[in-house]
CSV table of C-alpha atoms in Angstrom, one decimal:
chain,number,residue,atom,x,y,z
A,955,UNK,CA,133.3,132.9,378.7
A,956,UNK,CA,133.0,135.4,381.7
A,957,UNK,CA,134.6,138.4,379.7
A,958,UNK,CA,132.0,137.9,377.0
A,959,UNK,CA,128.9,136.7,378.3
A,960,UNK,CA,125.7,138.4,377.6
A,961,UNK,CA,121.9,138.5,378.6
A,962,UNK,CA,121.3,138.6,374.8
A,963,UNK,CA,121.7,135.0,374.0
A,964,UNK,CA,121.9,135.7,370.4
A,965,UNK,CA,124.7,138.6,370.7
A,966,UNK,CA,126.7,135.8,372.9
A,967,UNK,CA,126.4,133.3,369.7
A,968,UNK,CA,127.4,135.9,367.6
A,969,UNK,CA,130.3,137.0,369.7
A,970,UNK,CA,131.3,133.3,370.1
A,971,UNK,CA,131.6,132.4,366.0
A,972,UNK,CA,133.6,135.6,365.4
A,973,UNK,CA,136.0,135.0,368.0
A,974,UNK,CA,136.4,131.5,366.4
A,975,UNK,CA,137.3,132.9,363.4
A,976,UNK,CA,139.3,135.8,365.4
A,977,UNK,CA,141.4,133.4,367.1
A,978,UNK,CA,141.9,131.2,363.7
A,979,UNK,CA,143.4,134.3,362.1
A,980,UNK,CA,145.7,135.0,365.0
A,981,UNK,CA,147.2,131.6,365.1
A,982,UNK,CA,148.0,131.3,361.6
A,983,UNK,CA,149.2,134.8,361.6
A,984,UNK,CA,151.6,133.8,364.9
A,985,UNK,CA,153.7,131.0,362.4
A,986,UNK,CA,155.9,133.9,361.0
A,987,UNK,CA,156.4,135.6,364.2
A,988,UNK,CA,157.0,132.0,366.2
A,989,UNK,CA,159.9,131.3,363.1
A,990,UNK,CA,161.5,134.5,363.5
A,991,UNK,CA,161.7,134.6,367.4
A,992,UNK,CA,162.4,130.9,368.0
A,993,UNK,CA,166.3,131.3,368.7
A,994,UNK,CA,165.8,134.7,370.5
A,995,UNK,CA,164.2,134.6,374.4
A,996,UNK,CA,164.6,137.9,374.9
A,997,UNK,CA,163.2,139.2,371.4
A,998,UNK,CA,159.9,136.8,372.0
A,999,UNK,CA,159.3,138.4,375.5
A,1000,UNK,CA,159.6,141.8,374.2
A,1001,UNK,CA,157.2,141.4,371.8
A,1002,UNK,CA,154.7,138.8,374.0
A,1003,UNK,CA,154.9,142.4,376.2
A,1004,UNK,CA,154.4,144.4,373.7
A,1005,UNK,CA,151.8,142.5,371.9
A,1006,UNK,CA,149.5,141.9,374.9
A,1007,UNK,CA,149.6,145.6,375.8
A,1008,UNK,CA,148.2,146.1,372.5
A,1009,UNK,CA,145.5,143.8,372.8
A,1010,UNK,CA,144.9,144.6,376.5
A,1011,UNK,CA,144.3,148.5,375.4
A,1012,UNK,CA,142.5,148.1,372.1
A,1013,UNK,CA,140.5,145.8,374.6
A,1014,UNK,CA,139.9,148.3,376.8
A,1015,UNK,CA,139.8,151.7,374.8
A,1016,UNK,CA,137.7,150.5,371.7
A,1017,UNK,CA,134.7,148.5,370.4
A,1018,UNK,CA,137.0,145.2,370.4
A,1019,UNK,CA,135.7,145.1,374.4
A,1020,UNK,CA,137.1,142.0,376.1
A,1021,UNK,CA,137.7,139.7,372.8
A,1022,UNK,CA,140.7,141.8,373.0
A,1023,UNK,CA,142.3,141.1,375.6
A,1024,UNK,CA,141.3,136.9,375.3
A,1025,UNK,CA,143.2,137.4,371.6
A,1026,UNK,CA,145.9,138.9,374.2
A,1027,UNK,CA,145.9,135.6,376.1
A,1028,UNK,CA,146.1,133.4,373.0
A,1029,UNK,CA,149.2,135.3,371.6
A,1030,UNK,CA,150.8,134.8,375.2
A,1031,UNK,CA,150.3,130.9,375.2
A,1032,UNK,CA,151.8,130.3,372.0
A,1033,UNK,CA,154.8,132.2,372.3
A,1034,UNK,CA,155.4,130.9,375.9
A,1035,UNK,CA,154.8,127.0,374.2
A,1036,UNK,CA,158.3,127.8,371.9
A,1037,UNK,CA,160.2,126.6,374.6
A,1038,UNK,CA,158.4,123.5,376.0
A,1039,UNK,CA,157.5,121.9,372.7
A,1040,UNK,CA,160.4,120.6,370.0
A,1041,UNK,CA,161.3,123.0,367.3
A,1042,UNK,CA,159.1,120.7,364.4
A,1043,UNK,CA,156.2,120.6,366.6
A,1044,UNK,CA,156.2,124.5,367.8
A,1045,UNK,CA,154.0,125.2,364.3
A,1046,UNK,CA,151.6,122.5,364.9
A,1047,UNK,CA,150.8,121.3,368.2
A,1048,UNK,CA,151.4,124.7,369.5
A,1049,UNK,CA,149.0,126.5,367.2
A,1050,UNK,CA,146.4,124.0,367.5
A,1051,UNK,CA,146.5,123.9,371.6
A,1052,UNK,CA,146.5,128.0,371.2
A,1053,UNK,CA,143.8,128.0,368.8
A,1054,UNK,CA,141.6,125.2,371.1
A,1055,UNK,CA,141.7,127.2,373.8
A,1056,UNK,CA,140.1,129.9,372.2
A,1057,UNK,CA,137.7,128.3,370.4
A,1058,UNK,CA,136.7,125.3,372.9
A,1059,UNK,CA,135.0,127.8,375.8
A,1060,UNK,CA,133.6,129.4,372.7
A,1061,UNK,CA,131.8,126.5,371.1
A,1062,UNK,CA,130.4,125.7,374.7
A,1063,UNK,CA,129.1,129.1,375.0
A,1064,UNK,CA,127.2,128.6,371.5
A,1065,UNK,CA,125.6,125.4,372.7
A,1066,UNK,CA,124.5,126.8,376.0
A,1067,UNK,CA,123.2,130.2,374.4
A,1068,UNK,CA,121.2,128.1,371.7
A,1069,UNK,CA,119.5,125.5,374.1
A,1070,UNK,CA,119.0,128.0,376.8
A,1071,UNK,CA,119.4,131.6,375.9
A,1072,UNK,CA,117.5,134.1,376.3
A,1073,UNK,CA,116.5,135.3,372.6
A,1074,UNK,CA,116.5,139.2,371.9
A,1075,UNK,CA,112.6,139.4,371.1
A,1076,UNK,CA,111.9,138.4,374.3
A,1077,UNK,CA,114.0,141.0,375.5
A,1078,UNK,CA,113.1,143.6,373.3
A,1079,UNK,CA,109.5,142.6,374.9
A,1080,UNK,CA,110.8,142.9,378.3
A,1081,UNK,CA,112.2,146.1,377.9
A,1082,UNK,CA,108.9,147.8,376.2
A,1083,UNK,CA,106.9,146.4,379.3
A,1084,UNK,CA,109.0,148.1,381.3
A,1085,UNK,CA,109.0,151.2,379.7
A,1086,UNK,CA,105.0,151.4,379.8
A,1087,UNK,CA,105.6,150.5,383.6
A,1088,UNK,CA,108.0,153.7,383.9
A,1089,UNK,CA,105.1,155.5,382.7
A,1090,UNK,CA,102.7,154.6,384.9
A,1091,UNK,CA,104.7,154.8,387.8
A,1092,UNK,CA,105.6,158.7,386.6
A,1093,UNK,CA,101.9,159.5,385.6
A,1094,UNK,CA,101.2,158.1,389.5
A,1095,UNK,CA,103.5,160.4,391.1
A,1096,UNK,CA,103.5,164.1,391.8
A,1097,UNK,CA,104.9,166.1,388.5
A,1098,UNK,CA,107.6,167.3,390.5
A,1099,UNK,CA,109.1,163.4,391.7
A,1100,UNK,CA,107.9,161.9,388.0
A,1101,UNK,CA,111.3,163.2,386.5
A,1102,UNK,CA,113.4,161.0,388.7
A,1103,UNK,CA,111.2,158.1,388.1
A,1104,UNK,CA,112.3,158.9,384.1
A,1105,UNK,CA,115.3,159.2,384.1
A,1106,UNK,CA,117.3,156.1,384.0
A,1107,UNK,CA,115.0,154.8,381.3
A,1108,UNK,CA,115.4,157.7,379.3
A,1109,UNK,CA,119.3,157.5,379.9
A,1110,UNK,CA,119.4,154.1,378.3
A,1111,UNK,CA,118.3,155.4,375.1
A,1112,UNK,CA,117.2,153.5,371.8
A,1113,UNK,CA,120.4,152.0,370.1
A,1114,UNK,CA,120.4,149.0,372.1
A,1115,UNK,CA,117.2,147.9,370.8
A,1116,UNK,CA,118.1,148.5,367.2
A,1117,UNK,CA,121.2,145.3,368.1
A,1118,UNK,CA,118.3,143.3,369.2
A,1119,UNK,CA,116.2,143.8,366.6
A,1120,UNK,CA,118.9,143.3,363.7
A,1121,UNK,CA,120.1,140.3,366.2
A,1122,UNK,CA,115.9,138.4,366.4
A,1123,UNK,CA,116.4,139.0,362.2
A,1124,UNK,CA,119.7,137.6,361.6
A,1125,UNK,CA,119.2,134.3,364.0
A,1126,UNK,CA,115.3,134.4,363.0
A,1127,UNK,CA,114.1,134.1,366.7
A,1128,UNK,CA,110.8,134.8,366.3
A,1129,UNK,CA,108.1,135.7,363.5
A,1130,UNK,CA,109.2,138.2,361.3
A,1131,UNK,CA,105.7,140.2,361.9
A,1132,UNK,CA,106.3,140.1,365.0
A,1133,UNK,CA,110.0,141.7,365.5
A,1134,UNK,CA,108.7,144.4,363.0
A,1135,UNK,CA,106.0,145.3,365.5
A,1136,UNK,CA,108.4,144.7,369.0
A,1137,UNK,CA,110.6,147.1,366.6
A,1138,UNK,CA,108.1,149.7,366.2
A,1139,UNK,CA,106.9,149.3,369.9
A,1140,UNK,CA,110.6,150.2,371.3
A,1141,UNK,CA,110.3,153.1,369.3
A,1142,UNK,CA,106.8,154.1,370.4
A,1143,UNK,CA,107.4,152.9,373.7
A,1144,UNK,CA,110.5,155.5,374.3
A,1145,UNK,CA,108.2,158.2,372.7
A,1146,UNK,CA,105.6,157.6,375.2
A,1147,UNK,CA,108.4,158.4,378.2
A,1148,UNK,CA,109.3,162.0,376.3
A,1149,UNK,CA,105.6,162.6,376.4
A,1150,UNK,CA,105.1,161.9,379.8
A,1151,UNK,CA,108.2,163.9,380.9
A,1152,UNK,CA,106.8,167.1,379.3
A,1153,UNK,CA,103.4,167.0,380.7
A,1154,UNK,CA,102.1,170.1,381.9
A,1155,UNK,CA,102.3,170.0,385.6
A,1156,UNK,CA,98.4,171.4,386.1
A,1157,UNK,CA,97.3,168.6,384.2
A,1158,UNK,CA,94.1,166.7,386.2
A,1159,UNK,CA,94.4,164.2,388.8
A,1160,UNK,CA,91.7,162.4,386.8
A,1161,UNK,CA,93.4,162.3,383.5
A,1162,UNK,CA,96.8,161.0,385.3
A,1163,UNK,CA,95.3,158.2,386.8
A,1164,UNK,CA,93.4,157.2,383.2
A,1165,UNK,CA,96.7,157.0,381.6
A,1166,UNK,CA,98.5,155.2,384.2
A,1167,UNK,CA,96.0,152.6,384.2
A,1168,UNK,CA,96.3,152.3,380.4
A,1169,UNK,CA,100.1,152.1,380.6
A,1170,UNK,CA,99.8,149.2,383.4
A,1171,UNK,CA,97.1,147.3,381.3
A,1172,UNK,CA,99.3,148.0,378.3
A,1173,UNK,CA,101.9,146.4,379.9
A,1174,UNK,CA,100.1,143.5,381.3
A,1175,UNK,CA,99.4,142.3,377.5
A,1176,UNK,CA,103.1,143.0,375.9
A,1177,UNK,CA,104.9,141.0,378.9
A,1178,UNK,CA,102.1,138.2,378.2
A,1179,UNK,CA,103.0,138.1,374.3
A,1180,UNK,CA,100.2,139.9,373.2
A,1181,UNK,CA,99.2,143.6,371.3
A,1182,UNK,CA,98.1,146.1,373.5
A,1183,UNK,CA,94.2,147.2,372.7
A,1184,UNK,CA,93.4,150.8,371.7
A,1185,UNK,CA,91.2,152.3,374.7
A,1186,UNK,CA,87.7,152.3,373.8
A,1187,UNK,CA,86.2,155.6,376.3
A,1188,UNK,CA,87.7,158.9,375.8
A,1189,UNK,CA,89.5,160.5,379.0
A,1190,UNK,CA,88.1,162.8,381.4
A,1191,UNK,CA,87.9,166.3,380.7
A,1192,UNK,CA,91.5,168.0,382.1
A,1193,UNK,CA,91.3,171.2,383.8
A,1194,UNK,CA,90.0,174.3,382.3
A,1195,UNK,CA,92.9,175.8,380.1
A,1196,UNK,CA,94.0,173.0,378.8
A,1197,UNK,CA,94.1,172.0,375.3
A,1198,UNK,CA,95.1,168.4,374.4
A,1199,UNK,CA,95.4,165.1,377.3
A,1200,UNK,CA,98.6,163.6,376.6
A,1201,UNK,CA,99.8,160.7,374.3
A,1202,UNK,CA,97.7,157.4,374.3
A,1203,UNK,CA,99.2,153.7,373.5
A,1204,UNK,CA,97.5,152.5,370.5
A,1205,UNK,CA,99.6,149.8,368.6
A,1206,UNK,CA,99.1,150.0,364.8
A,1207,UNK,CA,98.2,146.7,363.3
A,1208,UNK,CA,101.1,145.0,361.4
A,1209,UNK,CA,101.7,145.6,357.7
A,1210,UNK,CA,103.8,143.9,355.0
A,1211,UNK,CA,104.6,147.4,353.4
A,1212,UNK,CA,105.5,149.2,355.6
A,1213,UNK,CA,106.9,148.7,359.5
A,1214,UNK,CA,104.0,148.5,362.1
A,1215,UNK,CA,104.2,150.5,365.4
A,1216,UNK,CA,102.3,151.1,368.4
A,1217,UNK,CA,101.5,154.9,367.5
A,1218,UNK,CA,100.7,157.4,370.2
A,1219,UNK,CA,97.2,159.6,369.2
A,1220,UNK,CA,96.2,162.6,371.0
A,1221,UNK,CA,92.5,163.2,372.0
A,1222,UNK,CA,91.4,166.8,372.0
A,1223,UNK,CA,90.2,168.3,375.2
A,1224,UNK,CA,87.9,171.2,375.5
C-alpha cells in the first residue's frame, strides 16, 4: 500500500483493481513453474533470483513503477511455500495465500480511497488555483526575480492534468460540465504563466499590480468551487511604447459542443 499510494484517490483505485487482476495472472501463471521446480531446490532459487531481478528492474526502469517489484514479492512467497506446504496442496493453498496477499492490502486501499480520497477534480481545482497564485506572486515581483517564482510551476508541465481529467471521467467524480471546464482551465491556467514569463520588463507598475489582483481574486473563486468573472474596467494605460497589456483570465462559459475554457483576451493599449 506504501509503494503505491497516491494523492489522486481515483489513480490509487485504479492502481489497486489492476494489480488485483496483475497478481491473479501471476498466480495462475506460477502452477507450471511450481510443477516443474518442485523436486529441484536449487533450480527454484535460481529462478526466484532471477525472477525478482526482473521484476525489481522493470520496476524500477519502466512505467510498471512499484507494482513491479510487489509482483516480485508475490513470485518470492510462492516459490518459498513449495517446501512448507504438502506436495497436493502447493497448487492450492499456496496460490491462494500468494494471491491474498496481493490483493487483500489492495482491496483495503480501494475502500479507503473511495470513502475518503481525494478525487482528481478537486485536485485539478487545486492546482489551477495555484497556478493563478504563481501569477500573481510573479506579476508582484520585480521582472528580474519573477522567473524564479515561475519556474517550478512551469517545470511540472500539463500531462499530469490530462491523467486527472481522463481519471474525474472514468470514475465520474464530478459533473461532467464541470471537468470539461477544470479541463480547459488547466490549459488556460498554464498559458496564463507563459504569458506572464514573457512580459516586457518596462511594463507599468500600475498594470502589474491590476493583473495580480485579478489573478488573486481569480483564484479566490476556483479554490471556492466557483468560475472566475471576466473583469469589468479596462486596465491602466502601460507606459508610452507599449502596444498591448498582457493576457487577462476570462473563463469561457461551458458548451455542450465544444470544450469550455477560461480563455486569455488581450486589451489594446495606446
Amino acid at each position: 500500500m506504501i509503494f503505491i499510494a497516491r494523492p489522486d484517490g481515483a489513480e490509487c483505485v485504479g492502481q489497486g483493481i489492476g494489480l488485483i487482476i496483475l497478481a491473479g495472472v501471476v498466480v495462475l501463471a506460477m502452477a507450471p513453474l511450481i510443477a516443474a521446480t518442485a523436486d529441484n531446490p536449487m533450480l527454484r532459487i535460481a529462478i526466484l533470483a532471477l525472477l525478482s531481478f526482473v521484476f525489481v528492474f522493470l520496476g524500477a526502469a519502466s512505467q510498471l513503477g512499484e507494482i513491479g517489484s510487489i509482483i516480485g514479492l508475490v513470485i518470492a512467497f510462492v516459490l518459498t511455500l513449495v517446501d512448507q506446504l504438502p506436495a497436493g496442496e502447493i497448487a492450492t493453498r499456496g496460490l491462494l495465500y500468494a494471491w491474498q496477499m496481493a490483493a487483500m492490502p489492495m482491496a483495503l486501499m480501494i475502500v479507503f480511497n473511495i470513502v475518503l480520497g481525494t478525487p482528481p477534480h478537486r485536485l485539478l481545482r487545486r492546482t489551477v488555483a495555484e497556478r493563478l497564485v504563481a501569477a500573481a506572486d510573479a506579476l508582484a515581483l520585480s521582472p528580474a526575480a519573477a522567473p524564479g517564482r515561475l519556474a517550478a510551476p512551469l517545470a511540472e508541465g500539463i500531462s499530469a492534468d490530462g491523467q486527472k481529467v481522463m481519471l474525474a471521467r472514468l470514475f465520474h467524480t464530478a459533473p461532467s460540465a464541470e471537468v470539461t471546464w477544470l479541463s480547459g482551465a488547466a490549459r488556460t491556467s498554464y498559458q496564463l504563466l507563459l504569458s506572464v514569463a514573457a512580459l516586457p520588463a518596462g511594463m507599468a507598475e500600475g498594470t502589474r499590480a491590476q493583473l495580480a489582483d485579478h489573478c488573486r481574486k481569480a483564484a479566490g473563486h476556483v479554490s471556492a468551487g466557483r468560475r472566475p468573472e471576466a473583469p469589468s474596467p479596462r486596465l491602466s494605460p502601460a507606459s508610452p511604447g507599449r502596444t498591448a497589456a498582457p493576457a487577462r483570465w476570462r473563463p469561457s462559459p461551458p458548451s455542450s459542443r465544444s470544450t469550455p475554457s477560461p480563455i486569455p483576451t488581450t486589451s489594446a493599449m495606446p
